[in-house]
């Protein structure tokens, strides 16, 4: 797949549309960037999957943030196929005053790794007071599908946790994502103080939703308040879902894709389980959807309320026209600049940004062409 050229200006090409965008380089040299947050004083915080948290100034200058958790797993530096690393970052609603933020990452411990959620305070260029809020037990040697997406919505913080199996046959007899006692393959909701807040129906379990394989993106619709999330399928079958309290999204009992292990069938299922169908499925191609956001900026007024999805598999940004819980139309953007995309975010000031998933990863602003 072709990488982005260093200079992003180009002439219009046949097949371009009036909705196409022009990538503008903001910063480069990022080690497989995963997510970003917009600082109230200007500039960005960017997480690197390869294990770093980076401050990027308005001029594009970068500085590494010190004080990251000591148990942050960095085995990925020795094996790039590994899915571990630093994942999402979100700023608390009162960050300008408190300087508190939340991070998700793969934590190393006895028995392997797990998805961990922490809070910390950013003082200058150093994290202080790192506090562990949640571990997606158990620790296992599996090093894939951690999840790690975060969304702060009003008084609640949401976290996705993947099932952490590359091959379906590695699941226990009752698959991890279906086991009420296993923390893998679930969505969790916390208060801003880090206390688990289960579904409002007085459910006995600590998770908010179950049946996930590997979800790496959460986004709130600015009008309806619905929370949408992306989901990696096994071979095909990538999904978009709407998060509903107590819902079971079916993995691995139900999938629109094909199992990596063609002879796999779950040995046990939950009696009487009811599965929630995805809102949208890609069956004819692998999108590998990751970060996503609903657009509410000023640069592309015709896109307001549309869902933007970054994808690793096809090397372009997807714009989806949604109405209620239906996807009415899909358009591929950045087709002239195909590169693995990890995340897409729109800032409070309006500009739209994407992160490229490369060893020399880039933060790009998307302008009108």
Coordinates of C-alpha atoms in Angstrom, one line a residue:
X1 CA 0.0 0.0 0.0
X2 CA 1.3 3.4 -0.9
X3 CA 2.4 5.7 1.9
X4 CA 1.7 9.4 2.0
X5 CA 4.2 11.6 0.1
X6 CA 6.1 14.2 2.2
X7 CA 4.4 17.0 0.2
X8 CA 0.7 16.6 0.2
X9 CA -0.3 19.2 -2.5
X10 CA -1.5 17.6 -5.8
X11 CA -3.5 18.2 -8.8
X12 CA -7.1 17.0 -9.1
X13 CA -7.3 13.5 -10.5
X14 CA -10.0 11.7 -12.4
X15 CA -12.4 10.0 -10.0
X16 CA -12.0 12.6 -7.3
X17 CA -15.2 14.0 -5.9
X18 CA -16.1 17.4 -4.6
X19 CA -16.1 15.9 -1.1
X20 CA -12.5 14.9 -1.2
X21 CA -10.1 16.3 1.3
X22 CA -6.5 17.7 1.3
X23 CA -4.2 16.2 3.9
X24 CA -1.8 18.8 5.5
X25 CA 1.1 17.6 7.6
X26 CA 1.0 18.7 11.2
X27 CA 3.6 16.3 12.7
X28 CA 5.5 13.2 11.8
X29 CA 8.0 10.8 13.3
X30 CA 5.3 9.2 15.5
X31 CA 5.7 5.5 16.3
X32 CA 2.4 3.9 15.1
X33 CA 0.2 6.6 16.7
X34 CA -3.1 5.3 18.2
X35 CA -5.1 8.2 19.5
X36 CA -5.0 12.0 20.2
X37 CA -6.6 14.5 22.5
X38 CA -6.8 18.3 22.0
X39 CA -5.3 20.3 24.8
X40 CA -7.3 23.4 25.9
X41 CA -4.2 25.6 25.7
X42 CA -3.5 24.4 22.1
X43 CA -1.6 21.5 20.7
X44 CA -2.2 17.8 21.1
X45 CA -1.4 14.7 23.2
X46 CA -0.8 11.7 21.0
X47 CA -0.5 8.1 22.2
X48 CA 1.9 5.8 20.3
X49 CA 1.2 2.1 20.1
X50 CA 4.9 1.5 20.4
X51 CA 4.7 2.9 23.9
X52 CA 5.0 6.6 24.1
X53 CA 2.8 9.6 25.0
X54 CA 3.8 12.7 23.0
X55 CA 3.0 16.4 23.3
X56 CA 2.8 18.1 19.9
X57 CA 2.8 21.9 19.9
X58 CA 0.9 24.1 17.6
X59 CA 4.1 24.4 15.6
X60 CA 4.4 20.7 15.2
X61 CA 7.3 20.3 17.7
X62 CA 7.1 17.1 19.7
X63 CA 8.2 16.3 23.3
X64 CA 7.9 13.0 25.0
X65 CA 5.8 12.9 28.2
X66 CA 7.6 11.2 31.1
X67 CA 6.2 9.2 34.0
X68 CA 4.3 6.6 32.0
X69 CA 3.2 3.5 34.0
X70 CA 6.1 1.1 34.7
X71 CA 4.1 -1.9 33.7
X72 CA 3.3 -0.6 30.2
X73 CA 4.1 -3.5 28.0
X74 CA 6.7 -2.7 25.2
X75 CA 7.3 -6.1 23.8
X76 CA 5.9 -4.8 20.5
X77 CA 9.3 -3.0 20.0
X78 CA 10.8 -6.4 19.4
X79 CA 7.8 -8.0 17.5
X80 CA 5.8 -5.5 15.4
X81 CA 3.1 -8.1 14.9
X82 CA 2.2 -7.7 18.6
X83 CA -1.0 -5.8 19.3
X84 CA 0.2 -4.5 22.7
X85 CA 1.1 -0.9 23.6
X86 CA -0.3 2.4 24.6
X87 CA -3.9 2.9 23.3
X88 CA -6.3 5.7 24.0
X89 CA -6.2 9.0 25.9
X90 CA -9.0 11.2 26.9
X91 CA -9.0 14.4 29.0
X92 CA -11.3 14.8 31.9
X93 CA -14.0 17.4 31.5
X94 CA -12.3 19.7 33.9
X95 CA -8.8 19.1 32.5
X96 CA -8.0 22.8 32.2
X97 CA -8.2 23.0 36.0
X98 CA -7.5 19.5 37.3
X99 CA -5.0 18.3 34.5
X100 CA -6.5 14.8 34.9
X101 CA -6.6 12.4 32.0
X102 CA -7.3 8.7 31.4
X103 CA -5.2 6.2 29.5
X104 CA -5.7 2.6 28.3
X105 CA -2.8 0.3 27.6
X106 CA -1.6 -3.3 27.7
X107 CA -0.1 -4.0 31.1
X108 CA 2.4 -6.7 31.8
X109 CA 2.1 -8.9 34.8
X110 CA 2.2 -12.4 36.1
X111 CA 0.9 -14.7 33.4
X112 CA 1.1 -12.3 30.5
X113 CA -0.7 -9.0 29.8
X114 CA -4.2 -7.4 30.1
X115 CA -6.0 -4.3 29.1
X116 CA -5.6 -1.7 31.9
X117 CA -7.3 1.7 32.6
X118 CA -5.5 4.4 34.6
X119 CA -6.0 8.0 35.5
X120 CA -3.1 10.5 35.9
X121 CA -2.4 14.2 36.1
X122 CA -0.3 16.0 33.5
X123 CA 2.1 18.4 35.2
X124 CA 4.3 20.1 32.6
X125 CA 5.7 17.2 30.5
X126 CA 5.3 14.5 33.2
X127 CA 2.5 12.3 34.4
X128 CA 1.9 12.4 38.2
X129 CA -0.2 10.3 40.5
X130 CA -0.9 7.4 38.1
X131 CA -3.9 5.5 39.6
X132 CA -5.0 2.0 38.4
X133 CA -8.8 2.0 37.8
X134 CA -9.4 -1.3 36.1
X135 CA -7.7 -4.5 34.9
X136 CA -9.5 -6.7 32.3
X137 CA -8.6 -10.0 34.1
X138 CA -7.2 -12.5 33.6
X139 CA -3.6 -11.8 32.6
X140 CA -2.9 -14.2 29.6
X141 CA 0.0 -14.8 27.2
X142 CA -2.3 -13.8 24.2
X143 CA -1.1 -10.6 22.7
X144 CA -3.9 -9.6 20.3
X145 CA -7.3 -7.8 20.4
X146 CA -7.0 -5.7 23.5
X147 CA -9.6 -3.2 22.6
X148 CA -8.8 -0.1 24.6
X149 CA -11.1 2.5 23.1
X150 CA -12.2 5.3 25.5
X151 CA -15.1 7.7 25.5
X152 CA -16.0 10.3 28.1
X153 CA -19.7 11.1 27.9
X154 CA -21.1 13.3 30.6
X155 CA -20.5 11.7 34.0
X156 CA -19.4 8.4 32.5
X157 CA -16.3 7.0 31.0
X158 CA -16.6 4.0 28.6
X159 CA -13.9 1.4 27.9
X160 CA -13.9 -1.4 25.3
X161 CA -12.0 -4.6 26.1
X162 CA -11.2 -7.2 23.4
X163 CA -11.3 -10.9 23.8
X164 CA -7.4 -11.2 23.2
X165 CA -7.5 -14.3 21.0
X166 CA -6.0 -14.3 17.5
X167 CA -7.3 -17.8 16.7
X168 CA -10.9 -18.6 17.7
X169 CA -9.8 -22.1 18.9
X170 CA -7.8 -20.5 21.7
X171 CA -11.1 -19.6 23.4
X172 CA -12.1 -21.6 26.5
X173 CA -15.1 -23.9 26.2
X174 CA -17.4 -21.0 27.1
X175 CA -15.8 -18.2 24.9
X176 CA -14.3 -15.3 26.9
X177 CA -16.6 -12.7 25.3
X178 CA -19.6 -14.8 26.4
X179 CA -18.5 -15.7 29.9
X180 CA -20.1 -13.4 32.5
X181 CA -17.2 -14.0 34.9
X182 CA -14.5 -13.2 32.3
X183 CA -13.7 -9.5 31.9
X184 CA -12.6 -9.9 28.2
X185 CA -14.8 -9.1 25.3
X186 CA -16.8 -6.5 27.1
X187 CA -17.7 -2.8 27.3
X188 CA -17.4 -1.2 30.7
X189 CA -18.8 2.1 32.1
X190 CA -17.2 4.0 34.9
X191 CA -17.9 7.2 36.8
X192 CA -15.3 9.8 36.4
X193 CA -13.9 8.7 39.8
X194 CA -13.2 5.3 38.3
X195 CA -16.0 3.4 39.9
X196 CA -17.7 0.7 37.8
X197 CA -21.2 1.7 36.8
X198 CA -23.0 -1.3 35.3
X199 CA -26.2 -1.1 33.2
X200 CA -29.1 0.8 34.8
X201 CA -31.2 -2.4 34.9
X202 CA -29.5 -3.5 38.2
X203 CA -27.6 -6.1 36.4
X204 CA -25.5 -8.4 38.6
X205 CA -22.5 -8.3 36.3
X206 CA -19.9 -5.4 36.2
X207 CA -19.9 -5.0 32.5
X208 CA -22.1 -2.7 30.4
X209 CA -22.2 -4.9 27.2
X210 CA -20.7 -8.2 26.1
X211 CA -19.9 -10.3 23.0
X212 CA -17.1 -8.2 21.6
X213 CA -14.1 -9.4 19.6
X214 CA -11.9 -6.4 19.1
X215 CA -13.4 -2.9 19.3
X216 CA -11.1 0.1 19.0
X217 CA -13.4 3.0 18.4
X218 CA -16.2 4.7 20.3
X219 CA -18.1 7.8 19.2
X220 CA -21.2 9.7 20.5
X221 CA -23.8 11.0 18.1
X222 CA -24.1 14.8 18.9
X223 CA -27.8 14.9 18.2
X224 CA -29.2 11.5 19.4
X225 CA -26.7 10.8 22.1
X226 CA -26.3 7.2 20.9
X227 CA -22.8 5.7 21.3
X228 CA -21.5 3.9 18.2
X229 CA -18.5 1.5 18.2
X230 CA -16.4 -0.2 15.6
X231 CA -15.6 -3.9 15.7
X232 CA -13.0 -5.9 13.8
X233 CA -14.4 -9.1 12.2
X234 CA -12.3 -12.2 11.9
X235 CA -12.0 -12.7 8.1
X236 CA -14.4 -10.1 6.8
X237 CA -17.4 -9.2 8.8
X238 CA -16.2 -5.9 10.2
X239 CA -19.0 -4.1 12.1
X240 CA -20.5 -0.9 13.3
X241 CA -22.7 -1.2 16.4
X242 CA -24.8 1.0 18.6
X243 CA -24.0 0.5 22.3
X244 CA -27.0 -0.6 24.3
X245 CA -27.0 -1.4 28.0
X246 CA -26.9 -5.2 28.7
X247 CA -26.6 -6.1 25.0
X248 CA -24.7 -9.2 23.8
X249 CA -23.2 -8.6 20.4
X250 CA -22.7 -12.3 19.8
X251 CA -19.0 -12.9 19.3
X252 CA -17.9 -15.7 18.6
X253 CA -21.3 -17.4 18.4
X254 CA -22.5 -15.1 15.7
X255 CA -20.4 -13.3 13.1
X256 CA -20.9 -12.1 9.5
X257 CA -17.3 -13.0 8.8
X258 CA -15.4 -16.3 8.6
X259 CA -13.5 -17.9 11.4
X260 CA -9.7 -17.9 11.1
X261 CA -10.0 -21.6 12.1
X262 CA -12.5 -23.0 9.6
X263 CA -13.4 -26.0 11.9
X264 CA -14.1 -23.8 15.0
X265 CA -17.5 -23.9 16.7
X266 CA -18.1 -22.7 20.2
X267 CA -18.3 -25.7 22.5
X268 CA -20.7 -24.0 25.0
X269 CA -23.0 -21.0 24.8
X270 CA -25.1 -19.2 27.3
X271 CA -28.6 -20.7 27.7
X272 CA -31.3 -18.3 26.4
X273 CA -28.7 -15.7 25.2
X274 CA -30.1 -13.1 22.9
X275 CA -27.7 -11.4 20.5
X276 CA -27.8 -7.8 19.2
X277 CA -27.3 -7.5 15.5
X278 CA -24.8 -4.9 14.1
X279 CA -26.0 -1.7 12.5
X280 CA -23.7 -2.1 9.5
X281 CA -21.5 -4.9 8.3
X282 CA -18.7 -5.1 5.6
X283 CA -18.8 -8.5 4.1
X284 CA -17.2 -8.1 0.7
X285 CA -14.0 -6.4 1.9
X286 CA -11.8 -5.9 5.0
X287 CA -12.1 -2.4 6.4
X288 CA -10.4 -3.1 9.7
X289 CA -12.3 -0.1 11.3
X290 CA -10.5 1.6 14.2
X291 CA -11.2 5.1 15.5
X292 CA -14.3 7.0 14.5
X293 CA -16.1 10.3 15.2
X294 CA -19.3 12.1 14.3
X295 CA -18.5 15.2 12.4
X296 CA -19.8 18.5 13.8
X297 CA -17.2 21.0 12.5
X298 CA -17.5 24.0 10.2
X299 CA -15.1 23.1 7.4
X300 CA -17.5 20.6 5.7
X301 CA -21.0 21.8 6.6
X302 CA -22.6 19.1 4.4
X303 CA -21.1 16.4 6.6
X304 CA -22.6 17.5 9.9
X305 CA -24.0 14.4 11.7
X306 CA -22.1 12.0 9.4
X307 CA -19.9 9.3 10.8
X308 CA -16.2 9.2 9.9
X309 CA -14.4 5.9 10.2
X310 CA -10.6 5.4 10.0
X311 CA -9.6 2.0 8.6
X312 CA -6.4 0.0 8.5
X313 CA -7.4 -2.4 5.8
X314 CA -8.3 -0.2 2.8
X315 CA -6.1 2.8 3.4
X316 CA -8.8 5.4 3.2
X317 CA -11.2 7.4 5.4
X318 CA -14.9 6.5 5.2
X319 CA -17.8 9.0 5.5
X320 CA -21.1 7.4 6.4
X321 CA -24.4 9.1 6.1
X322 CA -26.5 7.8 9.0
X323 CA -30.2 8.2 9.9
X324 CA -31.3 6.8 13.2
X325 CA -29.7 3.4 13.3
X326 CA -29.3 3.0 9.6
X327 CA -26.3 3.7 7.3
X328 CA -27.7 5.2 4.1
X329 CA -24.6 5.9 2.1
X330 CA -20.8 5.4 2.3
X331 CA -18.1 7.3 0.6
X332 CA -14.4 6.6 0.6
X333 CA -12.2 9.7 1.1
X334 CA -8.4 10.1 0.7
X335 CA -8.3 7.6 -2.1
X336 CA -5.4 9.4 -3.7
X337 CA -3.4 9.2 -0.5
X338 CA -3.9 5.6 0.7
X339 CA -2.2 4.7 3.9
X340 CA -3.2 2.8 7.0
X341 CA -5.4 5.1 9.1
X342 CA -5.6 4.5 12.9
X343 CA -7.9 7.3 14.1
X344 CA -10.0 10.4 13.1
X345 CA -11.0 13.2 15.5
X346 CA -12.7 16.6 15.1
X347 CA -11.5 19.3 17.4
X348 CA -13.8 21.7 19.3
X349 CA -12.5 24.5 17.1
X350 CA -13.7 22.6 14.0
X351 CA -10.6 21.2 12.1
X352 CA -10.5 17.5 11.3
X353 CA -7.5 15.3 12.0
X354 CA -6.3 11.8 11.2
X355 CA -3.4 9.6 12.5
X356 CA -1.6 7.3 10.1
X357 CA -0.6 3.8 11.4
X358 CA 3.1 3.8 10.4
X359 CA 6.5 3.5 12.0
X360 CA 6.9 7.1 10.8
X361 CA 3.4 7.9 11.7
X362 CA 1.8 11.3 10.9
X363 CA -0.7 13.6 12.4
X364 CA -2.6 15.2 9.4
X365 CA -5.2 18.0 9.3
X366 CA -7.8 17.5 6.6
X367 CA -8.6 20.7 4.7
X368 CA -11.0 21.4 1.9
X369 CA -9.4 20.5 -1.4

